[in-house]
Coordinates of C-alpha atoms in Angstrom, one line a residue:
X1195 CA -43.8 -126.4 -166.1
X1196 CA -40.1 -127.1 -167.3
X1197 CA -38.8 -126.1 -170.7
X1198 CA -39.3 -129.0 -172.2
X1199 CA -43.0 -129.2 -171.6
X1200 CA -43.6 -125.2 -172.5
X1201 CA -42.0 -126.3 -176.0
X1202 CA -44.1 -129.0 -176.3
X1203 CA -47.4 -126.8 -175.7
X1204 CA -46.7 -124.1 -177.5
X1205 CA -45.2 -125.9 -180.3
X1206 CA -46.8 -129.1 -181.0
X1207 CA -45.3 -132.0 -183.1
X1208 CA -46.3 -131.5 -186.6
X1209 CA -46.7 -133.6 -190.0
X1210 CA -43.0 -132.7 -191.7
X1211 CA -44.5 -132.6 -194.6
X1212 CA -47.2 -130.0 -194.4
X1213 CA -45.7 -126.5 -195.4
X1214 CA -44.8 -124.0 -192.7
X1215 CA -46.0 -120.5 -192.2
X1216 CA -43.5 -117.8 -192.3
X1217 CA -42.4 -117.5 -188.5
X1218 CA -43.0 -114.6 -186.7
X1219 CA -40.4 -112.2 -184.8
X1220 CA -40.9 -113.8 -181.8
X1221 CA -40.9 -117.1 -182.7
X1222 CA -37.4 -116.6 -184.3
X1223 CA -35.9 -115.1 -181.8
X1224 CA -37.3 -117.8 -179.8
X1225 CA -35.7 -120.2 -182.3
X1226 CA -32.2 -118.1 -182.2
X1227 CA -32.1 -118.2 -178.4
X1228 CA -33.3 -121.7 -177.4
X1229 CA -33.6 -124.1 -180.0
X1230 CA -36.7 -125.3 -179.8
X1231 CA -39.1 -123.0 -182.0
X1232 CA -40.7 -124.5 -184.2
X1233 CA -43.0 -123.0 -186.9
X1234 CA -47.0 -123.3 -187.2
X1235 CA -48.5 -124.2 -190.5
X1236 CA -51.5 -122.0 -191.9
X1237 CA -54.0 -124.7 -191.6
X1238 CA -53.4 -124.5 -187.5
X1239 CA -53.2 -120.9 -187.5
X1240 CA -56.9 -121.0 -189.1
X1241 CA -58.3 -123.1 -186.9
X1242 CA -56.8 -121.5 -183.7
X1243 CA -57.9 -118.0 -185.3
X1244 CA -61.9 -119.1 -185.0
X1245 CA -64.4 -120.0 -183.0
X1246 CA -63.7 -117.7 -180.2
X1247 CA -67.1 -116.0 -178.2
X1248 CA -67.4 -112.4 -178.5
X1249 CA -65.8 -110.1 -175.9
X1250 CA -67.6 -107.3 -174.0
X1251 CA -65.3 -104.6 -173.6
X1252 CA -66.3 -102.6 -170.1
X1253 CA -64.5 -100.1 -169.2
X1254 CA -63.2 -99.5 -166.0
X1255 CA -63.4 -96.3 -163.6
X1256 CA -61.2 -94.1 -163.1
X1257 CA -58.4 -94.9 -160.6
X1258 CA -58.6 -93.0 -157.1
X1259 CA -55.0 -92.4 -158.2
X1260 CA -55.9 -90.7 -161.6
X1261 CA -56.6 -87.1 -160.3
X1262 CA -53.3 -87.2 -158.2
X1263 CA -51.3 -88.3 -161.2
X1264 CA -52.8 -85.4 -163.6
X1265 CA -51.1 -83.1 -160.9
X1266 CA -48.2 -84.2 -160.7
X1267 CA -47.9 -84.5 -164.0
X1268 CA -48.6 -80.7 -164.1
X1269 CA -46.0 -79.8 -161.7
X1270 CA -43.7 -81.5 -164.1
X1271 CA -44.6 -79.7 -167.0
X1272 CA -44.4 -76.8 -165.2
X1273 CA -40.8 -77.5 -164.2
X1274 CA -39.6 -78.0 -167.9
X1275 CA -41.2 -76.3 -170.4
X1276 CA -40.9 -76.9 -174.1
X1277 CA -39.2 -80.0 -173.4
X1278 CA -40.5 -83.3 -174.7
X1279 CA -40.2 -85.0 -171.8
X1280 CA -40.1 -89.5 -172.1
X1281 CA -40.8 -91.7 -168.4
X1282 CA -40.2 -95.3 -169.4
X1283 CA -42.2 -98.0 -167.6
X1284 CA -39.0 -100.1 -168.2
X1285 CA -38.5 -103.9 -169.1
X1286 CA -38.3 -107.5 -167.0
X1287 CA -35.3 -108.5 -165.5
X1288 CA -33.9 -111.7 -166.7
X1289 CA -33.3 -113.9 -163.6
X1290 CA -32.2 -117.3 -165.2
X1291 CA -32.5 -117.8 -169.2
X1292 CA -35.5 -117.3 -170.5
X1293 CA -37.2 -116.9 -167.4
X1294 CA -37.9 -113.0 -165.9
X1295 CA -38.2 -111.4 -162.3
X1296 CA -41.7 -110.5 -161.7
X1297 CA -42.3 -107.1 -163.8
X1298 CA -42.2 -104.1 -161.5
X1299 CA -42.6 -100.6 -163.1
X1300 CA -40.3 -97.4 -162.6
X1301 CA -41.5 -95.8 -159.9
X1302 CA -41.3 -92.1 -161.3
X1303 CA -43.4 -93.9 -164.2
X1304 CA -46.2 -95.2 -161.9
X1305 CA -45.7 -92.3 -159.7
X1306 CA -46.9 -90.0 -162.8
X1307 CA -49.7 -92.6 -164.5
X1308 CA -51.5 -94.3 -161.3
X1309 CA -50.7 -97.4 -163.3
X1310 CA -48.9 -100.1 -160.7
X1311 CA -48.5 -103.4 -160.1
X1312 CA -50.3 -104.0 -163.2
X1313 CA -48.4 -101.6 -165.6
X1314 CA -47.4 -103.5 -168.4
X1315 CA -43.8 -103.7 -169.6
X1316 CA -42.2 -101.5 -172.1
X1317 CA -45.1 -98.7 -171.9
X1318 CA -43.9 -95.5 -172.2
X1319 CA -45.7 -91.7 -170.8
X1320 CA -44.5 -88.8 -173.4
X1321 CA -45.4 -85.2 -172.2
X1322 CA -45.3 -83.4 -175.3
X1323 CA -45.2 -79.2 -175.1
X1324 CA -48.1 -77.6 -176.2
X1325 CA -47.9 -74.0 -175.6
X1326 CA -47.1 -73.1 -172.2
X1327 CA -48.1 -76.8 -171.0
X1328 CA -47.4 -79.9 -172.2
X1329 CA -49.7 -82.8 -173.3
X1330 CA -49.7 -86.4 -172.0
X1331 CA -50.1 -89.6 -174.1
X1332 CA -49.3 -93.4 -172.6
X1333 CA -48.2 -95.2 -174.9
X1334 CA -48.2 -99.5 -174.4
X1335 CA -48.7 -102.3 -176.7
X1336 CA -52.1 -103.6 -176.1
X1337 CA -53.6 -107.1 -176.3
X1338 CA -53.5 -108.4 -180.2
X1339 CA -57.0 -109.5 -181.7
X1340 CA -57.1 -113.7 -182.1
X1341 CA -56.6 -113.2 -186.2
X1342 CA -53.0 -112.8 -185.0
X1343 CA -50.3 -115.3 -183.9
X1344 CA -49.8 -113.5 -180.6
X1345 CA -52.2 -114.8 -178.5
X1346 CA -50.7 -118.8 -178.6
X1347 CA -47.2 -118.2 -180.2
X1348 CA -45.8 -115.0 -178.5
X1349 CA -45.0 -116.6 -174.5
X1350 CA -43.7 -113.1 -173.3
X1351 CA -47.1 -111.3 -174.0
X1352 CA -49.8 -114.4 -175.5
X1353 CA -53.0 -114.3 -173.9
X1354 CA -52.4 -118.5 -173.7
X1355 CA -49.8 -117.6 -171.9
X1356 CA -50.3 -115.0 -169.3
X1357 CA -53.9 -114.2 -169.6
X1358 CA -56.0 -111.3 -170.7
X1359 CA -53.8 -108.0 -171.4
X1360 CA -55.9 -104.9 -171.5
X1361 CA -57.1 -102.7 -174.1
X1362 CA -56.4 -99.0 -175.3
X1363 CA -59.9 -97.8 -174.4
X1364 CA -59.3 -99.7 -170.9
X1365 CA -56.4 -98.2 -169.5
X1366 CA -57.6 -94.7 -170.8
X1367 CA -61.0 -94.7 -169.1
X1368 CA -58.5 -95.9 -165.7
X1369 CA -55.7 -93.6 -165.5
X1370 CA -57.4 -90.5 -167.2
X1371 CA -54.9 -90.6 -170.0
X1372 CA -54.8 -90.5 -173.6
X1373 CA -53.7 -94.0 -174.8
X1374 CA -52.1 -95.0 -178.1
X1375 CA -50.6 -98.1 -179.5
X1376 CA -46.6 -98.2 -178.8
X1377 CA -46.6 -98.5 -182.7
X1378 CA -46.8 -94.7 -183.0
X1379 CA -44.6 -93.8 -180.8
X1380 CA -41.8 -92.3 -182.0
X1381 CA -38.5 -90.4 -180.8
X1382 CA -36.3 -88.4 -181.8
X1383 CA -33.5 -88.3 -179.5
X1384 CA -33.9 -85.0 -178.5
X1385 CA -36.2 -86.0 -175.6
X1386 CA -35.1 -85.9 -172.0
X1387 CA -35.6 -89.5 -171.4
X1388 CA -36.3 -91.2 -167.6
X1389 CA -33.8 -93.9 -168.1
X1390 CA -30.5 -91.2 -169.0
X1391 CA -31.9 -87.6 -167.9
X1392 CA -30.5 -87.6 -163.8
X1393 CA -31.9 -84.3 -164.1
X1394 CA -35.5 -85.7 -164.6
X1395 CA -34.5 -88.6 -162.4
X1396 CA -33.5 -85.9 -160.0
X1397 CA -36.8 -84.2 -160.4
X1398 CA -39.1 -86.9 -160.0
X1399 CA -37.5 -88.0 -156.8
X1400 CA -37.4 -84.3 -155.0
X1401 CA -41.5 -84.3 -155.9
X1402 CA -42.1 -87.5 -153.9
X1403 CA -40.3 -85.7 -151.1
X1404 CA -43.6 -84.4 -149.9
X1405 CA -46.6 -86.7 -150.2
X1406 CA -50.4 -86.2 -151.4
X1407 CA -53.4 -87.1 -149.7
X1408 CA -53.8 -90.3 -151.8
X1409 CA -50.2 -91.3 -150.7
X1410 CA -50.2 -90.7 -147.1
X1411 CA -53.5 -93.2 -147.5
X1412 CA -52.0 -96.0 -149.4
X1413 CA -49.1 -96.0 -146.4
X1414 CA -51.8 -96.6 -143.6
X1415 CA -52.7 -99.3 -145.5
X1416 CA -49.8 -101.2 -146.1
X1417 CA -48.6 -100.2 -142.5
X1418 CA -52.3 -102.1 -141.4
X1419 CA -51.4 -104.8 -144.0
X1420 CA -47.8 -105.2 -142.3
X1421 CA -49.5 -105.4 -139.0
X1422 CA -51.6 -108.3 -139.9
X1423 CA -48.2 -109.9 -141.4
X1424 CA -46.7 -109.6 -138.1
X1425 CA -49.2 -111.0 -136.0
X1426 CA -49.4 -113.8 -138.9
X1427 CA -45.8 -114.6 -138.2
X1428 CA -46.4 -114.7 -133.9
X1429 CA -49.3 -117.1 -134.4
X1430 CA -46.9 -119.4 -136.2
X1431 CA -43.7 -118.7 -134.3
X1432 CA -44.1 -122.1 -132.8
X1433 CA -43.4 -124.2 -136.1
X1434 CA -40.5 -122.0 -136.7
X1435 CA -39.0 -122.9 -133.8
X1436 CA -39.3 -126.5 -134.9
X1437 CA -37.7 -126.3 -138.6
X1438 CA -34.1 -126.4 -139.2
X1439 CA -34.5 -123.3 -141.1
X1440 CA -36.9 -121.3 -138.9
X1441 CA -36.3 -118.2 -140.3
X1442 CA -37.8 -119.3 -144.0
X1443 CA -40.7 -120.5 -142.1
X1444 CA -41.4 -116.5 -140.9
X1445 CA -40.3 -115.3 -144.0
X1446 CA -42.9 -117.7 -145.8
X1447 CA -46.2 -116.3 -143.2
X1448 CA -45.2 -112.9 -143.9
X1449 CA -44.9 -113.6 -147.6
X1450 CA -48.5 -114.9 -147.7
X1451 CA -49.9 -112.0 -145.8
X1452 CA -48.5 -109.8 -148.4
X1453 CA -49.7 -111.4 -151.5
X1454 CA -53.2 -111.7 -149.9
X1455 CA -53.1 -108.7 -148.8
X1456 CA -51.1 -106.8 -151.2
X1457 CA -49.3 -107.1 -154.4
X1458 CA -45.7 -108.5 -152.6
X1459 CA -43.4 -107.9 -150.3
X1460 CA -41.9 -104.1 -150.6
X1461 CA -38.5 -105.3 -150.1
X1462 CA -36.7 -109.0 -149.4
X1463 CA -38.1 -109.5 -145.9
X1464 CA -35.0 -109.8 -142.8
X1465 CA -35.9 -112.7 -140.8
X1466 CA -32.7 -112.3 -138.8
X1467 CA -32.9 -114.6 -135.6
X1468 CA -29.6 -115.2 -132.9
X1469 CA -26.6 -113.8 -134.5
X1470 CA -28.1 -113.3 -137.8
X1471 CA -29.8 -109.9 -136.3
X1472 CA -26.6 -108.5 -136.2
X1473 CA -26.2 -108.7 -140.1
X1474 CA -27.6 -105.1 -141.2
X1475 CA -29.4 -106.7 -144.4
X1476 CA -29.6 -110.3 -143.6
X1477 CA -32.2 -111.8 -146.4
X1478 CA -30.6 -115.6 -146.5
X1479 CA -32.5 -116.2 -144.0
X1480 CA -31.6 -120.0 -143.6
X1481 CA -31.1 -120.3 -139.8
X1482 CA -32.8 -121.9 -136.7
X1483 CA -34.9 -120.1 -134.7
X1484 CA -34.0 -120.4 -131.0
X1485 CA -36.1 -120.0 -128.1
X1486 CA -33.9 -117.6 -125.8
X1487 CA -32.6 -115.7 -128.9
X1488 CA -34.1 -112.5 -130.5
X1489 CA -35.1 -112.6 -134.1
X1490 CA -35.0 -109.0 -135.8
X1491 CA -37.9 -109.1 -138.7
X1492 CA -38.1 -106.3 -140.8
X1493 CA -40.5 -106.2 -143.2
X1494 CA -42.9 -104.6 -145.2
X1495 CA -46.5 -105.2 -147.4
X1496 CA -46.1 -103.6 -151.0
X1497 CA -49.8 -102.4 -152.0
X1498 CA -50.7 -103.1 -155.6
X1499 CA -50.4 -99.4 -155.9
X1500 CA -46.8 -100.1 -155.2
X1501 CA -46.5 -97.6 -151.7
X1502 CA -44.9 -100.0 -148.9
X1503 CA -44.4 -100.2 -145.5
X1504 CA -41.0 -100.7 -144.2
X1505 CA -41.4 -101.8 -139.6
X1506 CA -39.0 -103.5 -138.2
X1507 CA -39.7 -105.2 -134.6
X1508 CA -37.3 -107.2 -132.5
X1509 CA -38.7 -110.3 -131.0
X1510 CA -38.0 -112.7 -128.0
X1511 CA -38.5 -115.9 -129.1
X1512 CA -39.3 -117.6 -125.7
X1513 CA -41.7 -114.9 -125.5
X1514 CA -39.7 -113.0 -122.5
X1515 CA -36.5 -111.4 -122.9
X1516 CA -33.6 -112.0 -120.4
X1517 CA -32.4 -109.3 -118.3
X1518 CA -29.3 -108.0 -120.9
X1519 CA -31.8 -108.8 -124.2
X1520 CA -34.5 -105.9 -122.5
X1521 CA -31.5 -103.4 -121.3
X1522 CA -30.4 -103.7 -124.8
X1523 CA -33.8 -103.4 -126.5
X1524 CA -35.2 -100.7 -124.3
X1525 CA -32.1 -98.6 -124.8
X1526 CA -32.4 -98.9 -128.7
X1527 CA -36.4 -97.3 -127.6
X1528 CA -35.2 -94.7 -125.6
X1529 CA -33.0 -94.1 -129.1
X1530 CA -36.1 -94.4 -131.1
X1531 CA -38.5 -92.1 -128.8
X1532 CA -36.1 -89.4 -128.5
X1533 CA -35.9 -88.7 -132.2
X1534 CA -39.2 -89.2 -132.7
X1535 CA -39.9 -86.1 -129.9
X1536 CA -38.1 -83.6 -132.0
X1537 CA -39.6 -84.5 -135.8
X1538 CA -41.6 -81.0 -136.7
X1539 CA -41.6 -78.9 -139.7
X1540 CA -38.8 -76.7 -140.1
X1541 CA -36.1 -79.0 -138.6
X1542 CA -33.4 -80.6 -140.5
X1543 CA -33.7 -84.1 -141.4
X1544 CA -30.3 -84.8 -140.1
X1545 CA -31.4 -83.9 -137.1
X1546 CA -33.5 -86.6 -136.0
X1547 CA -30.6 -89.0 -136.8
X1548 CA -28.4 -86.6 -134.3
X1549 CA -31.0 -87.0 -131.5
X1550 CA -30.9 -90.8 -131.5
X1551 CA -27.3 -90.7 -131.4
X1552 CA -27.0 -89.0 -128.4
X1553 CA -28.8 -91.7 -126.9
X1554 CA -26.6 -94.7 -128.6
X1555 CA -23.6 -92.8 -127.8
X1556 CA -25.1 -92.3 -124.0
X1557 CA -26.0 -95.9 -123.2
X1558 CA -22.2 -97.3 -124.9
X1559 CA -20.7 -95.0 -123.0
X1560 CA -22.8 -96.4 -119.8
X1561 CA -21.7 -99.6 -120.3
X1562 CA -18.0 -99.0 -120.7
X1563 CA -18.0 -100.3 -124.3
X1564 CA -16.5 -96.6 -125.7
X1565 CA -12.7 -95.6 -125.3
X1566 CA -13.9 -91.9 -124.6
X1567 CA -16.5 -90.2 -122.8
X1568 CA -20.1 -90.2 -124.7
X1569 CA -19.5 -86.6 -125.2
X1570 CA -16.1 -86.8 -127.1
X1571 CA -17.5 -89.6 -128.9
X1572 CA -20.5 -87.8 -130.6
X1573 CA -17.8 -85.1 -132.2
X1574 CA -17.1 -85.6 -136.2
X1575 CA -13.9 -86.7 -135.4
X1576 CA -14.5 -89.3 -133.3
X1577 CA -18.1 -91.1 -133.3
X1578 CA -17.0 -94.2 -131.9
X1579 CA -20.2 -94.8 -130.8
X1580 CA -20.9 -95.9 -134.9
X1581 CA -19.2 -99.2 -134.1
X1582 CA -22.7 -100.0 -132.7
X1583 CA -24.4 -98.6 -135.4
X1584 CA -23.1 -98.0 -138.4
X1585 CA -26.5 -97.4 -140.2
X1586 CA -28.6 -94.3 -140.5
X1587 CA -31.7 -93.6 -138.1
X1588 CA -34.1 -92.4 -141.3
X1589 CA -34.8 -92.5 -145.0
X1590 CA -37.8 -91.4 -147.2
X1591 CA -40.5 -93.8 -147.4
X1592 CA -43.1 -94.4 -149.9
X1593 CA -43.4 -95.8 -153.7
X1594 CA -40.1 -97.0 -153.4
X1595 CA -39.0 -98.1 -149.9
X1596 CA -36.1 -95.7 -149.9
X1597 CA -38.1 -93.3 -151.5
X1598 CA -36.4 -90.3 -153.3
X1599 CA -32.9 -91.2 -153.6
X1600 CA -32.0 -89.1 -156.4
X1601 CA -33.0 -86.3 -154.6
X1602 CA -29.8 -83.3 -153.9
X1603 CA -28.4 -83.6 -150.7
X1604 CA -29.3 -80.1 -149.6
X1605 CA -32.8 -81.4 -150.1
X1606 CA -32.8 -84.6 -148.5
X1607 CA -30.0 -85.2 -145.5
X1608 CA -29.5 -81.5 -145.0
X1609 CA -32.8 -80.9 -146.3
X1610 CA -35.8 -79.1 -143.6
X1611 CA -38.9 -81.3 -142.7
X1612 CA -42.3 -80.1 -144.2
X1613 CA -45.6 -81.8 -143.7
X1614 CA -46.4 -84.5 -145.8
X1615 CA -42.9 -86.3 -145.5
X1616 CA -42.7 -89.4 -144.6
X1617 CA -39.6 -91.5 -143.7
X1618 CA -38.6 -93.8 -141.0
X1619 CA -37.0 -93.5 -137.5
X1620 CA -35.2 -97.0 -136.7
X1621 CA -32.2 -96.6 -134.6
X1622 CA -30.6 -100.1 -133.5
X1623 CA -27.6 -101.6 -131.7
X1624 CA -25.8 -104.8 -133.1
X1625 CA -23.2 -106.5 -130.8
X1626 CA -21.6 -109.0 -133.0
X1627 CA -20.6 -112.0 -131.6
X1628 CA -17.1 -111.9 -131.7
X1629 CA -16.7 -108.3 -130.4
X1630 CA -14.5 -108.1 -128.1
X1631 CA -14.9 -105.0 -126.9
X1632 CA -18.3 -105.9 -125.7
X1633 CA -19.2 -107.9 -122.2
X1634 CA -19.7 -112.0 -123.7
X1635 CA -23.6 -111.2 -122.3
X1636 CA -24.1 -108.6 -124.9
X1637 CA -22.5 -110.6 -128.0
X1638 CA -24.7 -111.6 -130.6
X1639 CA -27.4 -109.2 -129.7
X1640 CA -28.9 -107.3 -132.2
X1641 CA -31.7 -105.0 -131.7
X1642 CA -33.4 -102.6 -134.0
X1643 CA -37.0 -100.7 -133.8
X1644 CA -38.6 -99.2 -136.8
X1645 CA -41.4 -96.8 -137.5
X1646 CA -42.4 -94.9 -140.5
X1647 CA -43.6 -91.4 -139.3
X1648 CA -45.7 -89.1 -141.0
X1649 CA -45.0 -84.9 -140.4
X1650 CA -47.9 -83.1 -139.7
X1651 CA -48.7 -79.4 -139.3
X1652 CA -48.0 -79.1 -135.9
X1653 CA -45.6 -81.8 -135.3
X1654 CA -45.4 -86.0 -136.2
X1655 CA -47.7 -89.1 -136.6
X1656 CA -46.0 -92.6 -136.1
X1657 CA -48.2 -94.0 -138.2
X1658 CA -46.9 -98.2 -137.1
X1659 CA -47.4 -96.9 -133.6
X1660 CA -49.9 -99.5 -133.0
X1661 CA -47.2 -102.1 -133.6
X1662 CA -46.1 -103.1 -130.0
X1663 CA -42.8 -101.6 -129.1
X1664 CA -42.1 -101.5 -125.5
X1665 CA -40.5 -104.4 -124.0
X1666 CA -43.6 -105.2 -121.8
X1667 CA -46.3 -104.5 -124.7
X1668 CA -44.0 -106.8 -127.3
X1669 CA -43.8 -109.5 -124.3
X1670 CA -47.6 -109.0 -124.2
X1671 CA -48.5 -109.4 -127.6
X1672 CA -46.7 -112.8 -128.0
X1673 CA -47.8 -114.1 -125.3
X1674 CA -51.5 -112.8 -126.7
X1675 CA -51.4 -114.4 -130.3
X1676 CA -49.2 -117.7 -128.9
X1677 CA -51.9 -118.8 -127.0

């Protein structure tokens, strides 16, 4: 529907004549912004008000989630006591005009409520100290009854125009929380408030460092979910090869695997095929994709509890790779399975990223591509190895796909692995095309392999293991789900 046509919907033509009712706060700042507001008269806001079928309000059950959430919010209160503490659920993002981004709440907010792809906008959690503890209220505006002008006039939260909204008693019986209007919220100022604390930022990040029993479980299931998107994308590798823009067509099968699956994607999906896979974060994704070339997808399926995946596989088109494109690929393995051999509690995160470059460093030195010896190379003052790989091997995974970036340093890079973490291992090499310090076979190769791998007790879980990842098992499994 186009602008024009919304306006004509939601405000019809009218009889001049008749006299207008006073507009509402909305519809003003509707008028202000675009022009085309126009007011409803009372006899139309009568009418609209009546002959609507009463509602049964069931309440839901609680949300697997909700127990989780009461801990955590615990271990907050815990951290900062006799501080009023404020997590916003934050606002859209305007993408063009009047028209928003899909809404996605703060993380620390739905990390702390259960409440996720379905939060609403502008709701706000205040833990309020009480004692030696603090108590927790949600506060959102909830659906308005049909004796208002909301539920036709107001497009950013009408029920004519984006359905059903819930109700106080709803969301309460879900999460587990007390629930009041956003009315009665009020603040002070002397809150420590989510969107301009970093120290509660900071805290909130350093919590999901370690994750709960209902997290670990949401990330086998979009890992399973991003499975399915991959072998969604194989079956239908033969129409990419056959559009201009191939690499839309992948992104597109992966896209409706995740929103069938899911809630979205947990990131802009890289469809990188030929060249294009040596572009670290290429999401254009606008190019052909050629039989004989690799395409480097990495993706992930957000679940509507917002905990994504984040794999990354590197494909053969033809459904073989050449000679050079399965040196290149096995080497980035060898990369990838020697860091994930070392990954136990009580090592240093930074660590695993050291073991893979040994490897990287090892095989560029093989191959001549390195002015010194793989050994000089790997020493801070050299690393020109990096050329290759100019990335990171791992980053926290979970409700946010790099989960826990506000963490402290000391706690994250330099910080020791515990069980529970999460995070991914995805070493890679890109040789881009007009390197000249590379042999012409090896330009435009670009190869990375990604896992996300859960620490256990006793040592580590790849949890996308079951993703093909060998050169003979990938070969294998397109040669399976081609046909």
């Amino acid at each position: 529907m186009n602008d024009d046509a919304a306006a004509q919907l939601s405000q019809p033509e009218l009889d001049e004549s008749a006299e207008p009712s006073e507009p509402s706060a909305e519809q003003a700042t509707l008028a202000a912004t675009t022009n085309r507001a126009a007011a409803f008269p009372d006899s139309f806001a009568e009418y609209i008000g009546s002959g609507w079928a009463d509602r049964a309000i069931v309440l839901p059950p609680a949300r697997d989630a909700a127990p989780y959430a009461a801990e955590r919010r615990r271990r907050l209160s815990a951290d900062f006591p006799g501080q009023r503490l404020v997590i916003r659920a934050g606002e859209p993002k305007v993408r063009s005009n009047d028209t928003d981004y899909p809404f996605r709440a703060d993380s620390g907010f739905s990390w702390l409520t259960g409440w996720g792809a379905d939060s609403e906008p502008g709701a706000v959690l205040v833990l309020e100290p009480a004692g030696d503890a603090h108590t927790s209220t949600l506060y959102f505006r909830p659906a308005a009854g049909r004796d208002s002008d909301e539920f036709y006039a107001n497009s950013a939260v009408g029920e004519f125009w984006i359905g059903p909204r819930p109700t106080i008693d709803q969301v309460a019986a879900e999460l587990g929380l007390t629930t009041l209007p956003l009315s009665d919220l009020e603040l002070d100022g002397e809150e420590l408030d989510s969107a301009t604390s970093p120290e509660l930022g900071q805290a909130l990040s350093e919590y999901r460092l370690v994750k709960d029993e209902y997290e670990i479980e949401q990330m086998r299931l979009a890992i399973d979910a991003t499975a399915r998107g991959f072998d969604d994308v194989l079956r239908d590798l033969d129409r990419a090869t056959r559009h201009a823009s191939g690499e839309r067509i992948v992104e597109g099968v992966f896209y409706t695997r995740a929103r069938s699956d899911g809630n979205a994607v947990g990131y802009d999906t890289i469809a990188a095929s030929g060249p294009h896979a040596c572009i670290l974060h290429w999401t254009r994704n606008d190019g052909p994709v050629v039989p004989g070339d690799l395409m480097l997808m990495d993706a992930g399926i957000e679940l509507p509890s917002l905990y994504t995946a984040d794999i990354t596989r590197t494909l053969p088109i033809a459904g073989r790779f050449t000679p050079v494109q399965r040196e290149v690929y096995e080497a980035v393995r060898e990369a990838a399975d020697a860091a994930f051999a070392i990954v136990r509690p009580g090592i240093r995160f930074h660590e695993i990223h050291d073991e893979a470059m040994k490897v990287i460093a090892r095989k560029t030195a093989e191959w001549g591509l390195l002015p010194v010896s793989a050994e000089e190379a790997l020493t801070p003052e050299n690393q020109q190895h990096r050329r290759y790989m100019v990335h990171g091997t791992s980053h926290h995974l979970g409700i946010d796909v790099h989960d826990c970036a506000k963490a402290r340093r000391e706690l994250y890079r330099q910080g020791e692995l515990k069980a529970g973490m999460v995070f991914t291992i995805e070493p890679g090499l890109y040789f881009q095309p007009d390197d000249l310090t590379v042999p012409e076979e090896f330009r435009g190769i670009g190869v990375r392999i990604e896992d996300d791998i859960l620490v256990t007790e006793s040592g580590a879980e790849n949890l996308s293991v079951g993703i093909a990842r060998s050169a003979d098992d990938v070969e294998a499994w397109i040669a399976r789900l081609r046909g």
